Amino acid sequence: MPSDPPKPPSRAPVVPGRDEGAVVVERKTVRTRPPRMYQVVLLNDDYTPMEFVVMVLQEYFKRDLETATHIMLKIHHEGRGVCGVYTKDVAATKVELVLAAARRSGHPLQCIMEAA
């Protein structure tokens, strides 16, 4: 004996003139997360002049002379120093700009980015 196909669920009766074409939309609040941040880090080497590092910090990271000197000394003594914290695209651009400036000047200065 063949079984009957399943019946669609029953609907409430539609009253003419009322509820026709009415659509209820629930608004969901969408929460966007802030973008991940990345640190731009300069690494110490024995060949890049301190003055060049200070110039890079001033030109590409908009640091004043005192702050740039402080970061440069941190790089010199600790082997690395954070130049700034930015979104991924901005950090990647700053890394490329610093590396290009170091290459143009003939210095082996290394600059990396890492998650903050």
XYZ file of N, CA and C in Angstrom, residues 45-116:
216
model
N 70.932 45.951 14.200
C 72.055 45.339 13.486
C 73.293 46.166 13.809
N 74.446 45.669 13.446
C 75.696 46.344 13.801
C 76.170 47.331 12.740
N 75.404 47.544 11.702
C 75.886 48.338 10.575
C 75.082 49.603 10.305
N 73.788 49.606 10.593
C 72.949 50.781 10.310
C 73.268 51.880 11.322
N 73.590 53.089 10.851
C 73.892 54.188 11.778
C 72.671 54.581 12.611
N 72.934 54.963 13.840
C 71.855 55.381 14.738
C 71.102 56.577 14.173
N 71.816 57.462 13.506
C 71.185 58.653 12.929
C 70.167 58.267 11.856
N 70.484 57.227 11.091
C 69.545 56.777 10.059
C 68.281 56.223 10.716
N 68.427 55.466 11.796
C 67.262 54.905 12.501
C 66.389 56.037 13.039
N 67.014 57.054 13.603
C 66.263 58.209 14.111
C 65.522 58.900 12.966
N 66.203 59.060 11.833
C 65.559 59.692 10.673
C 64.352 58.884 10.202
N 64.480 57.548 10.162
C 63.365 56.682 9.753
C 62.187 56.844 10.710
N 62.476 56.862 11.995
C 61.413 57.012 12.988
C 60.711 58.363 12.854
N 61.461 59.392 12.543
C 60.855 60.715 12.369
C 60.056 60.816 11.076
N 60.627 60.306 10.011
C 60.000 60.467 8.696
C 58.812 59.545 8.477
N 58.940 58.282 8.837
C 57.893 57.310 8.517
C 56.917 57.045 9.657
N 57.330 57.381 10.891
C 56.458 57.122 12.036
C 56.072 58.402 12.763
N 56.471 59.539 12.213
C 56.109 60.863 12.731
C 56.440 61.024 14.210
N 57.627 60.586 14.607
C 58.085 60.727 15.988
C 58.925 61.993 16.110
N 58.824 62.665 17.257
C 59.689 63.824 17.473
C 61.095 63.325 17.800
N 62.055 64.225 17.817
C 63.454 63.841 17.981
C 63.682 63.078 19.283
N 63.092 63.544 20.365
C 63.305 62.901 21.668
C 62.736 61.477 21.684
N 61.521 61.302 21.185
C 60.900 59.969 21.146
C 61.656 59.052 20.200
N 62.041 59.571 19.040
C 62.784 58.765 18.070
C 64.118 58.307 18.661
N 64.789 59.185 19.380
C 66.058 58.824 20.010
C 65.848 57.759 21.083
N 64.779 57.907 21.847
C 64.466 56.921 22.886
C 64.208 55.539 22.272
N 63.414 55.489 21.196
C 63.123 54.208 20.520
C 64.402 53.633 19.916
N 65.237 54.497 19.321
C 66.498 54.033 18.730
C 67.403 53.405 19.789
N 67.481 54.005 20.956
C 68.310 53.451 22.028
C 67.736 52.123 22.537
N 66.424 52.021 22.573
C 65.794 50.760 22.962
C 66.154 49.664 21.956
N 66.106 50.000 20.672
C 66.492 49.044 19.624
C 67.951 48.640 19.814
N 68.811 49.623 20.075
C 70.245 49.384 20.212
C 70.565 48.485 21.417
N 69.892 48.717 22.530
C 70.195 47.978 23.765
C 69.451 46.647 23.873
N 68.204 46.602 23.392
C 67.379 45.403 23.563
C 67.280 44.550 22.301
N 67.763 45.077 21.177
C 67.737 44.303 19.940
C 66.514 44.521 19.075
N 65.526 45.191 19.618
C 64.300 45.471 18.858
C 63.520 46.573 19.545
N 62.685 47.255 18.764
C 61.873 48.325 19.330
C 60.614 48.521 18.516
N 59.522 48.751 19.207
C 58.230 48.970 18.546
C 58.151 50.427 18.101
N 57.891 50.606 16.811
C 57.796 51.955 16.245
C 56.377 52.491 16.281
N 55.399 51.593 16.237
C 54.004 51.997 16.248
C 53.102 50.789 16.107
N 51.815 51.001 16.359
C 50.809 49.947 16.252
C 49.742 50.430 15.277
N 49.480 49.625 14.242
C 48.595 50.040 13.154
C 47.725 48.869 12.701
N 46.755 49.162 11.845
C 45.990 48.093 11.214
C 46.916 47.345 10.249
N 46.488 46.190 9.799
C 47.357 45.322 8.998
C 47.890 46.010 7.748
N 47.023 46.656 6.993
C 47.445 47.286 5.740
C 48.420 48.439 5.976
N 48.128 49.256 6.979
C 49.007 50.390 7.270
C 50.367 49.880 7.752
N 50.360 48.864 8.621
C 51.623 48.309 9.132
C 52.456 47.722 7.993
N 51.812 46.981 7.099
C 52.541 46.382 5.973
C 53.147 47.457 5.078
N 52.410 48.532 4.857
C 52.918 49.633 4.032
C 54.122 50.292 4.694
N 54.040 50.533 6.004
C 55.160 51.157 6.710
C 56.397 50.262 6.669
N 56.218 48.952 6.832
C 57.349 48.021 6.757
C 58.018 48.140 5.385
N 57.224 48.128 4.320
C 57.788 48.219 2.965
C 58.496 49.547 2.736
N 57.930 50.629 3.240
C 58.567 51.939 3.071
C 59.921 51.990 3.778
N 59.975 51.453 4.991
C 61.228 51.460 5.753
C 62.273 50.591 5.065
N 61.883 49.395 4.640
C 62.828 48.498 3.965
C 63.359 49.120 2.670
N 62.481 49.789 1.926
C 62.902 50.436 0.683
C 63.881 51.575 0.975
N 63.601 52.367 2.010
C 64.506 53.473 2.367
C 65.861 52.932 2.806
N 65.872 51.841 3.565
C 67.136 51.245 4.021
C 67.942 50.721 2.835
N 67.256 50.069 1.889
C 67.952 49.548 0.698
C 68.542 50.689 -0.124
N 67.743 51.752 -0.310
C 68.220 52.904 -1.086
C 69.475 53.513 -0.472
N 69.524 53.504 0.853
C 70.666 54.096 1.550
C 71.800 53.104 1.783
N 71.592 51.855 1.392
C 72.629 50.849 1.527
C 72.784 50.300 2.937
N 71.715 50.351 3.730
C 71.759 49.841 5.107
C 70.984 48.537 5.216
N 71.452 47.631 6.081
C 70.765 46.335 6.239
C 69.640 46.367 7.285
N 69.107 47.519 7.591
C 68.068 47.648 8.614
C 66.894 46.720 8.301
N 66.438 45.996 9.322
C 65.298 45.092 9.160
C 64.111 45.636 9.917
N 62.941 45.514 9.280
C 61.694 46.000 9.865
C 60.659 44.902 9.654
N 59.940 44.554 10.713
C 58.931 43.495 10.617
C 57.632 43.983 11.245
N 56.574 43.219 11.003
C 55.310 43.482 11.687
C 54.875 42.208 12.365
N 54.244 42.358 13.529
C 53.736 41.198 14.253
C 52.451 41.597 14.963
N 51.602 40.621 15.199
C 50.320 40.885 15.835
C 50.531 41.530 17.201
N 49.751 42.555 17.477
C 49.897 43.268 18.760
C 49.184 42.519 19.874
